[in-house]
CSV table of C-alpha atoms and ligand atoms in Angstrom, one decimal:
chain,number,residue,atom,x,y,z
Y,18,UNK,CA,106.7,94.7,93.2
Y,19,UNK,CA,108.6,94.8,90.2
Y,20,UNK,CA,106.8,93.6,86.8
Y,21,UNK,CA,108.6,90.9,84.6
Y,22,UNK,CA,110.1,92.2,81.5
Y,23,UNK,CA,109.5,90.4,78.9
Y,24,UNK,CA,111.5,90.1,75.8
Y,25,UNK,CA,111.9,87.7,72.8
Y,26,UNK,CA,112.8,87.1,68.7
Y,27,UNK,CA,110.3,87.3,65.8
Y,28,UNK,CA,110.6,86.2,62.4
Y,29,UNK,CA,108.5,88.5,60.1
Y,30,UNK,CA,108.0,86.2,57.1
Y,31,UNK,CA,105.4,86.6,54.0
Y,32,UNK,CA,104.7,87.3,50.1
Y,33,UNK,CA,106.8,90.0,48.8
Y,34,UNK,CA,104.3,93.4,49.0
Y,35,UNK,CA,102.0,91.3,51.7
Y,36,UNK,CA,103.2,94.6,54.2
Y,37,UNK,CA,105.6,93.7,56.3
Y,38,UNK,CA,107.2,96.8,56.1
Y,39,UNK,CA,104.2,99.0,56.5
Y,40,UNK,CA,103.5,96.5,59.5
Y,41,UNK,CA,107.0,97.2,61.0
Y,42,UNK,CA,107.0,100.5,60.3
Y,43,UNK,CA,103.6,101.2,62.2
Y,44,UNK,CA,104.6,99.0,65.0
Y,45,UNK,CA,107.9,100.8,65.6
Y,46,UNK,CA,106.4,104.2,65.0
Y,47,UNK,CA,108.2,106.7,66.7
Y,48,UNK,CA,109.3,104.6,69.3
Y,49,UNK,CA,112.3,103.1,68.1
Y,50,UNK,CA,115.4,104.9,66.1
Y,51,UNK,CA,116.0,101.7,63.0
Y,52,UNK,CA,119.6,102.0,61.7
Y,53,UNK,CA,118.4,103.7,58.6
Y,54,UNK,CA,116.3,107.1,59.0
Y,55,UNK,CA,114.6,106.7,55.6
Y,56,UNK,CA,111.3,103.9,56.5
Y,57,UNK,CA,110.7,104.0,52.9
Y,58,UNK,CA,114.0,102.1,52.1
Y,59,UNK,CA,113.1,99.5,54.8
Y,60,UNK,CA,112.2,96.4,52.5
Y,61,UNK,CA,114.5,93.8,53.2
Y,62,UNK,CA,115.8,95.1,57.0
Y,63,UNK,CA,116.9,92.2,58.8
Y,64,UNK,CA,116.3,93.3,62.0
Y,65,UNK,CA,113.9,96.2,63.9
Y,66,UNK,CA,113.3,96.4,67.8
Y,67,UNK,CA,110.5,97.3,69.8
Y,68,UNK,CA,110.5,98.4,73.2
Y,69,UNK,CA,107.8,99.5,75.8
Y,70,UNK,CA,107.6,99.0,78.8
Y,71,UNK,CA,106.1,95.8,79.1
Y,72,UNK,CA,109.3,94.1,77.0
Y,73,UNK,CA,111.4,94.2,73.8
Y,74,UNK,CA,110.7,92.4,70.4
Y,75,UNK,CA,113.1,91.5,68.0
Y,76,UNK,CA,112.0,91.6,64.5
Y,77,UNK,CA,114.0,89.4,62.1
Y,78,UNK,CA,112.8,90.4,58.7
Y,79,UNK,CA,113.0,87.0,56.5
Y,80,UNK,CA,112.6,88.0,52.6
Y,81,UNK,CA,112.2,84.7,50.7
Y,82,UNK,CA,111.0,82.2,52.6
Y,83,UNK,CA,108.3,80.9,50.1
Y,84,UNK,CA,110.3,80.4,46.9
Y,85,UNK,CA,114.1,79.1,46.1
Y,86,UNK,CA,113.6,81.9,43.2
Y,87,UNK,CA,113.7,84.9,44.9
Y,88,UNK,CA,117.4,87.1,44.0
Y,89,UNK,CA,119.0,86.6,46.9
Y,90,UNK,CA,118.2,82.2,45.9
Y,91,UNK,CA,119.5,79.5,48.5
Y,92,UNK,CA,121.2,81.0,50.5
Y,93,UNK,CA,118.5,83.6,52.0
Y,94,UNK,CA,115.7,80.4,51.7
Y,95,UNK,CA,118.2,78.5,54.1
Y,96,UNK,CA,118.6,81.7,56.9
Y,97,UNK,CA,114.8,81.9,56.4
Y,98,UNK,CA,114.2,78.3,57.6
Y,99,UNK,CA,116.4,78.3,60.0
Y,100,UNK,CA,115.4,81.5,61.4
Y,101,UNK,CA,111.6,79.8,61.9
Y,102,UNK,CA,113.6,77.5,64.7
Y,103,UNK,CA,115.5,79.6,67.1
Y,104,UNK,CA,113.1,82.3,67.2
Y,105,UNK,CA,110.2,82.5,69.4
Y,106,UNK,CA,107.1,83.2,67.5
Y,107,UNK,CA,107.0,83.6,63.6
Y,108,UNK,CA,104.3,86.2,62.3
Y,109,UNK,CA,103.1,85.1,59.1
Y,110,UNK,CA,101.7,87.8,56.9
Y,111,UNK,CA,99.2,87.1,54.3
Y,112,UNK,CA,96.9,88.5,52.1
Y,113,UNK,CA,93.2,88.4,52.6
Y,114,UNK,CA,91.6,85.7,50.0
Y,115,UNK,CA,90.7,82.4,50.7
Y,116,UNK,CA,93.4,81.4,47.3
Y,117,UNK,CA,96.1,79.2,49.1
Y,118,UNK,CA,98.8,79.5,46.9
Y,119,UNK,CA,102.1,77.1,46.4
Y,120,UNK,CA,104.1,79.4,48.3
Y,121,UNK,CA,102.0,79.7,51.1
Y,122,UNK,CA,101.5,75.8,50.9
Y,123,UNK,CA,105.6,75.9,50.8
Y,124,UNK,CA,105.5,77.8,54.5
Y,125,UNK,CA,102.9,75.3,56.0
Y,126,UNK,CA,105.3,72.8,55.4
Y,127,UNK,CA,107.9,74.5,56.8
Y,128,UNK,CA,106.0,75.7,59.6
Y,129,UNK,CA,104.8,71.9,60.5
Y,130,UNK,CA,108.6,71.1,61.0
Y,131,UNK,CA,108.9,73.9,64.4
Y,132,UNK,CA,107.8,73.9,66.7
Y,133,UNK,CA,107.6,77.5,67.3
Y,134,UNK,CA,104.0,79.7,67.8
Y,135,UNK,CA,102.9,80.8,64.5
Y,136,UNK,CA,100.3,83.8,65.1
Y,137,UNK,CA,99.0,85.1,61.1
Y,138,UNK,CA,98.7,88.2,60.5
Y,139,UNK,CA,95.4,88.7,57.5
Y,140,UNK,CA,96.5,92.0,56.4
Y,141,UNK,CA,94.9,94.5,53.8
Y,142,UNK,CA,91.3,94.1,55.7
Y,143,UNK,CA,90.3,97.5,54.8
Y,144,UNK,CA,90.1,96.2,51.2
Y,145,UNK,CA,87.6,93.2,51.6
Y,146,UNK,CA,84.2,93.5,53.6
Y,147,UNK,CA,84.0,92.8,57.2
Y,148,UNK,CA,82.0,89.5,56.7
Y,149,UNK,CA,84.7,88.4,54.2
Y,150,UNK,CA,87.4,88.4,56.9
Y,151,UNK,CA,85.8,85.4,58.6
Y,152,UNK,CA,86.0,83.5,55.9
Y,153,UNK,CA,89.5,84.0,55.3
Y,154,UNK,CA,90.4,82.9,58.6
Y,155,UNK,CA,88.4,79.8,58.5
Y,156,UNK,CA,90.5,78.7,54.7
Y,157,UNK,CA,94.0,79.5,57.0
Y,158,UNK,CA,92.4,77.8,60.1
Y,159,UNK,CA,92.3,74.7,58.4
Y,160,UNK,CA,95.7,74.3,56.7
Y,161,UNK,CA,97.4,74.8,60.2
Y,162,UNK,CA,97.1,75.2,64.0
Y,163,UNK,CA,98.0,78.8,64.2
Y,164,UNK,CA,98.9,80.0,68.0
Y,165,UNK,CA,96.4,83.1,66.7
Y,166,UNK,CA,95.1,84.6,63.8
Y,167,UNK,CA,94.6,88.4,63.6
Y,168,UNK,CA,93.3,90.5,60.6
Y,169,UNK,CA,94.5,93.9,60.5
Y,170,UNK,CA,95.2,96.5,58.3
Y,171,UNK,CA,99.1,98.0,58.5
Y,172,UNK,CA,98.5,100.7,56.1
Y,173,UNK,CA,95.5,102.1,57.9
Y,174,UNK,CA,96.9,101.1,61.4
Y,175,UNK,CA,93.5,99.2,62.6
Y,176,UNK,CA,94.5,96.1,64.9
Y,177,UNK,CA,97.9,97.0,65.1
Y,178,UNK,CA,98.5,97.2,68.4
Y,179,UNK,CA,96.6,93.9,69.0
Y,180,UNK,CA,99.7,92.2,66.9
Y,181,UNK,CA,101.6,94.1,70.0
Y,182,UNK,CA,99.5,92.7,72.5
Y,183,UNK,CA,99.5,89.2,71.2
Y,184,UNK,CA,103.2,88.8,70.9
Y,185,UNK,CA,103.9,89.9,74.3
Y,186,UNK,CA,101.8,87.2,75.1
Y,187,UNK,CA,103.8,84.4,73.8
Y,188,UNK,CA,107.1,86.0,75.0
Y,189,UNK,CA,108.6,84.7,78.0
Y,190,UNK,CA,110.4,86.8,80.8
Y,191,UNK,CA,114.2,87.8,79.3
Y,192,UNK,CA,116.7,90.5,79.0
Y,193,UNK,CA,116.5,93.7,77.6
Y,194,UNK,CA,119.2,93.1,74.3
Y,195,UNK,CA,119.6,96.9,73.0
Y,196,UNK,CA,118.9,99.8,74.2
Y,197,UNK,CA,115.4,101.4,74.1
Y,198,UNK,CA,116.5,103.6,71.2
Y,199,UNK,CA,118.9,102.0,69.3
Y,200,UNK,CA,119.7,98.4,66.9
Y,201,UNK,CA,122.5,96.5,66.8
Y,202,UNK,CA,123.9,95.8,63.3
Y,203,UNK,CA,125.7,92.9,64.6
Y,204,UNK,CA,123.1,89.9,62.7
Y,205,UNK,CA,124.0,92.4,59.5
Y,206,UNK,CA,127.5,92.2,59.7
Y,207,UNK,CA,127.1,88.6,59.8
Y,208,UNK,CA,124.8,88.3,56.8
Y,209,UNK,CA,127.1,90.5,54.9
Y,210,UNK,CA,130.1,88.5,55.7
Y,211,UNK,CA,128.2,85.5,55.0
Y,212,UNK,CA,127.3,87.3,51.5
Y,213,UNK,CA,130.5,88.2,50.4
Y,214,UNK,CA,132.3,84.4,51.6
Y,215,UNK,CA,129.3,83.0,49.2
Y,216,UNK,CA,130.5,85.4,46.3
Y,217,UNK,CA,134.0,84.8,46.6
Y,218,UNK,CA,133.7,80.4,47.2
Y,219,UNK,CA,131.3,80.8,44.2
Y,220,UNK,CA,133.9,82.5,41.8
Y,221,UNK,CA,137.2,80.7,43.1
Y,222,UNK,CA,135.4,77.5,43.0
Y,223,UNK,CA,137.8,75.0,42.5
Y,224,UNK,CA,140.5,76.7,43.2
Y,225,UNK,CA,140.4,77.3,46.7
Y,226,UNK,CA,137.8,75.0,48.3
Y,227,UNK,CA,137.2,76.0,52.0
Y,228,UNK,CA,139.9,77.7,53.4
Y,229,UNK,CA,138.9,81.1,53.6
Y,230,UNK,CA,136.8,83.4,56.4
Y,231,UNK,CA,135.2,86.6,55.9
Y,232,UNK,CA,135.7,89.5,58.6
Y,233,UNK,CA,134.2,92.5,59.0
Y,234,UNK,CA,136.1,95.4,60.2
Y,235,UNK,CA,133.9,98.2,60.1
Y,236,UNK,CA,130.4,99.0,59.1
Y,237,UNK,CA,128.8,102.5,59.3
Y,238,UNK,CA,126.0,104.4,58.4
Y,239,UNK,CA,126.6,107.5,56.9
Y,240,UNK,CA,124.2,110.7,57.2
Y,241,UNK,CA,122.6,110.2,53.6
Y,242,UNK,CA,121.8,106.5,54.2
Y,243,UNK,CA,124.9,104.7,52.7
Y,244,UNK,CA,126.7,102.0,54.4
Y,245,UNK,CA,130.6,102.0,54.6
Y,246,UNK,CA,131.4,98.3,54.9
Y,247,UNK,CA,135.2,97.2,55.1
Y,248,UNK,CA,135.9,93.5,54.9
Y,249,UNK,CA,139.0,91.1,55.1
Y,250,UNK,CA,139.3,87.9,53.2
Y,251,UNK,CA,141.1,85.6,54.7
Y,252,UNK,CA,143.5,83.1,53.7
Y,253,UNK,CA,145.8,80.4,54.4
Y,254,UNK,CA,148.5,80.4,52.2
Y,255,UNK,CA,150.2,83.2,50.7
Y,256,UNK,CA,149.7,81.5,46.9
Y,257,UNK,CA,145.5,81.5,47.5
Y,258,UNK,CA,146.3,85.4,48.2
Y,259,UNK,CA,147.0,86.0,44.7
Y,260,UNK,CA,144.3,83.9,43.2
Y,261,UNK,CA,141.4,85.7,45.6
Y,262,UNK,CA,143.3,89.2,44.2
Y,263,UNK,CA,143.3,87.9,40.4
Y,264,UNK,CA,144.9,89.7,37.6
Y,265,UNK,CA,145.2,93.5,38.2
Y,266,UNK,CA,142.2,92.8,41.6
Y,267,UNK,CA,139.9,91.4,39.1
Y,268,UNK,CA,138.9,88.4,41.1
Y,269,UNK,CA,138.6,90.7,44.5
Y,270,UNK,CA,136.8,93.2,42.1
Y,271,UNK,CA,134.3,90.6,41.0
Y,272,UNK,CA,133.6,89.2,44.6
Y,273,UNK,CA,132.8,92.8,45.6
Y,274,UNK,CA,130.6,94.1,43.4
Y,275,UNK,CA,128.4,90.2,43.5
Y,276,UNK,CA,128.3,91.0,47.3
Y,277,UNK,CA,127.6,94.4,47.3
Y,278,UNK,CA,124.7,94.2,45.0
Y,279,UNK,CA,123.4,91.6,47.1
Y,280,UNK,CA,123.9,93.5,50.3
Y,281,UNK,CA,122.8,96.4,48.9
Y,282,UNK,CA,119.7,94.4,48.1
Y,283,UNK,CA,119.1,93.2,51.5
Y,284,UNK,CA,119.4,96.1,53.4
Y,285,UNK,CA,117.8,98.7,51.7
Y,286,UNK,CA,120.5,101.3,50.8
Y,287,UNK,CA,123.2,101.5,48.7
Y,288,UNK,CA,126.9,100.2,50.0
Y,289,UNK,CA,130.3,101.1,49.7
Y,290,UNK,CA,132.7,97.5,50.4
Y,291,UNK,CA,135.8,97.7,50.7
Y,292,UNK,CA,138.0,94.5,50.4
Y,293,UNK,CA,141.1,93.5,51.6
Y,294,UNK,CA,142.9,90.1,51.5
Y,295,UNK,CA,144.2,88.5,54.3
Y,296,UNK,CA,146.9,85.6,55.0
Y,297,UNK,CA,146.1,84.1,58.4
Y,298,UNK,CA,147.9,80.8,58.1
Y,299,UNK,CA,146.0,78.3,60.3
Y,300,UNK,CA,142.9,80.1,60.8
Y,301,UNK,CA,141.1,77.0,60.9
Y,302,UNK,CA,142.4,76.0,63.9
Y,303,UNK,CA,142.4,79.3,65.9
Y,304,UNK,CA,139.0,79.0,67.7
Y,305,UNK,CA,140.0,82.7,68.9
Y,306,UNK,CA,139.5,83.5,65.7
W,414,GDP,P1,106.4,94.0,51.9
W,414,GDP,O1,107.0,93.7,50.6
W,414,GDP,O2,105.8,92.8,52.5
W,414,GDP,O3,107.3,94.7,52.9
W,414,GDP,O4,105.2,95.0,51.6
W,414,GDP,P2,105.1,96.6,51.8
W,414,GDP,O5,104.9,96.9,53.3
W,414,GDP,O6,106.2,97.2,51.1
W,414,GDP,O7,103.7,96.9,51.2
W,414,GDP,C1,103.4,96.7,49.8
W,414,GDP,C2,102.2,97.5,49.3
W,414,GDP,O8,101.0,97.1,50.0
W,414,GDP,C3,102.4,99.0,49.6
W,414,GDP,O9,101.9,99.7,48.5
W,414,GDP,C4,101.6,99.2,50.8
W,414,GDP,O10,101.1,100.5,50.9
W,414,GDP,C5,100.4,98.2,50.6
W,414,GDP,N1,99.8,97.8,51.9
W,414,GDP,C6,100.5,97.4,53.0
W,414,GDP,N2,99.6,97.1,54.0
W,414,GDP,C7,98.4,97.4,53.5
W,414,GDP,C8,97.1,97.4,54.1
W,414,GDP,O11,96.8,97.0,55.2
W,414,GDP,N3,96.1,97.8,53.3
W,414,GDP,C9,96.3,98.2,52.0
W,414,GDP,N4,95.2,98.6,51.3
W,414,GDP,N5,97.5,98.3,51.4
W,414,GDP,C10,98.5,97.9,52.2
W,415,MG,MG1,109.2,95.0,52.8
């Protein structure tokens, strides 16, 4: 008889230095080859797999969840809370102390609007005494109805593979979506386009409201880490064309280097864009496209 594999999306969210990456990084261990061969430069990686054989988990990294002031402002906040409703568990990371902050306040009320299982992670247990633990758990267990709560300790890998065990739990029977070794950088490709169609509606502001759509034509990793992204503006009229280009590419130049940063920002490693601007007339009405 054949056993069920099981597969499903989580949304890592938590406090900046809480240890999600540490957490990630012990959890995918050797197992897993992440885009990027440096762990170290892992900090705001959207998205890490892990496969056994029991099932695959997606982990969607979610930096700035708690607080509309983090650098990467609305826009991330927004993917953040919408990430916590089409995945299926969120893992919640937080530190070990019975102080309920605003921010963690700010994530129980996001939390109460999904539906999805919320497991917590207590991490950093190895620096507060056994006894201590329980009451941390009892503070979180009353501010919410967590599906679980599990202290561990990422850095010194104790409980770990609980977190493992308890996820599979809540995952349902489903596909294999990448292969036991690799990631996709499809939900990066997005982000980045998303990124760089912020940067350039910000700057162009009034001048050309809504009609243009980011594409991204290529995006490789080279051997020292750095991403090669290539990107097309696109456009409807040749007149908009200009205006996206600016005087001698300053406008294009402008857009680029606000998106890179922020890419760069989210994914770790530095970027090379390259932008080009495109005149698709109609776009909006191509659903091809
Ligand atoms: P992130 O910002 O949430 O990704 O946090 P990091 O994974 O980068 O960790 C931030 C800091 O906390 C690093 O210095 C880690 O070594 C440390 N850290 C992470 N997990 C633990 C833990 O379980 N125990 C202790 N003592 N330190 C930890
Ligand atoms: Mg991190």
């Amino acid at each position: 008889m054949e056993k069920c594999f099981k597969s499903g999306f989580v949304a890592l969210i938590g406090r900046p230095n809480v240890g999600k990456s540490t957490l990630m990084n012990h959890l995918i261990g050797q197992k897993i080859a992440i885009t990027s061969d440096k762990p170290q430069t892992t900090r705001n990686r959207i998205q890490t797999v892990y496969t056994d054989e029991r099932g695959q988990i997606v982990f969607l990294d979610t930096p700035g969840i708690h607080k509309a002031k983090n650098k990467l402002g609305d826009y991330m906040v927004n993917v953040a809370e919408h990430t916590l409703r089409e995945v299926d568990v969120v893992l919640w990371l937080v530190e070990p102390t019975t102080f309920i902050g605003a921010g963690e306040r700010h994530i129980v009320e996001k939390l109460k609007q999904v539906k999805t299982p919320v497991i917590l992670i207590i991490n950093k247990v190895d620096t507060v005494e056994k006894t201590e633990v329980l009451k941390f758990i009892d503070t979180y267990r009353k501010i919410y109805q967590f599906a679980e709560i599990i202290p561990v300790s990422a850095l010194k890998d104790i409980n770990t593979d609980e977190v493992l065990n308890v996820l599979f739990r809540y995952l349902g029977e489903g596909p294999q979506y990448f292969d036991d070794d690799t990631v996709t950088d499809q939900p990066m490709r997005q982000i980045a386009a998303e990124l760089i169609r912020e940067k350039a509606l910000r700057y162009l502001s009034d001048e050309i409201p809504h009609g243009i759509a980011v594409t991204i034509e290529k995006m490789s990793e080279r051997k020292n880490g750095l991403f090669d992204i290539e990107a097309n503006i696109v456009c409807e009229r040749d007149s908009h064309k200009g205006i996206i280009i600016g005087k001698q590419g300053a406008m294009l130049k402008k857009i680029g280097s606000a998106a890179r940063r922020e890419i760069e920002a989210l994914m770790g490693a530095p970027v090379n864009l390259q932008l080009w601007v495109k005149v698709r007339k109609e776009w909006r009405d191509n659903e091809l496209f």
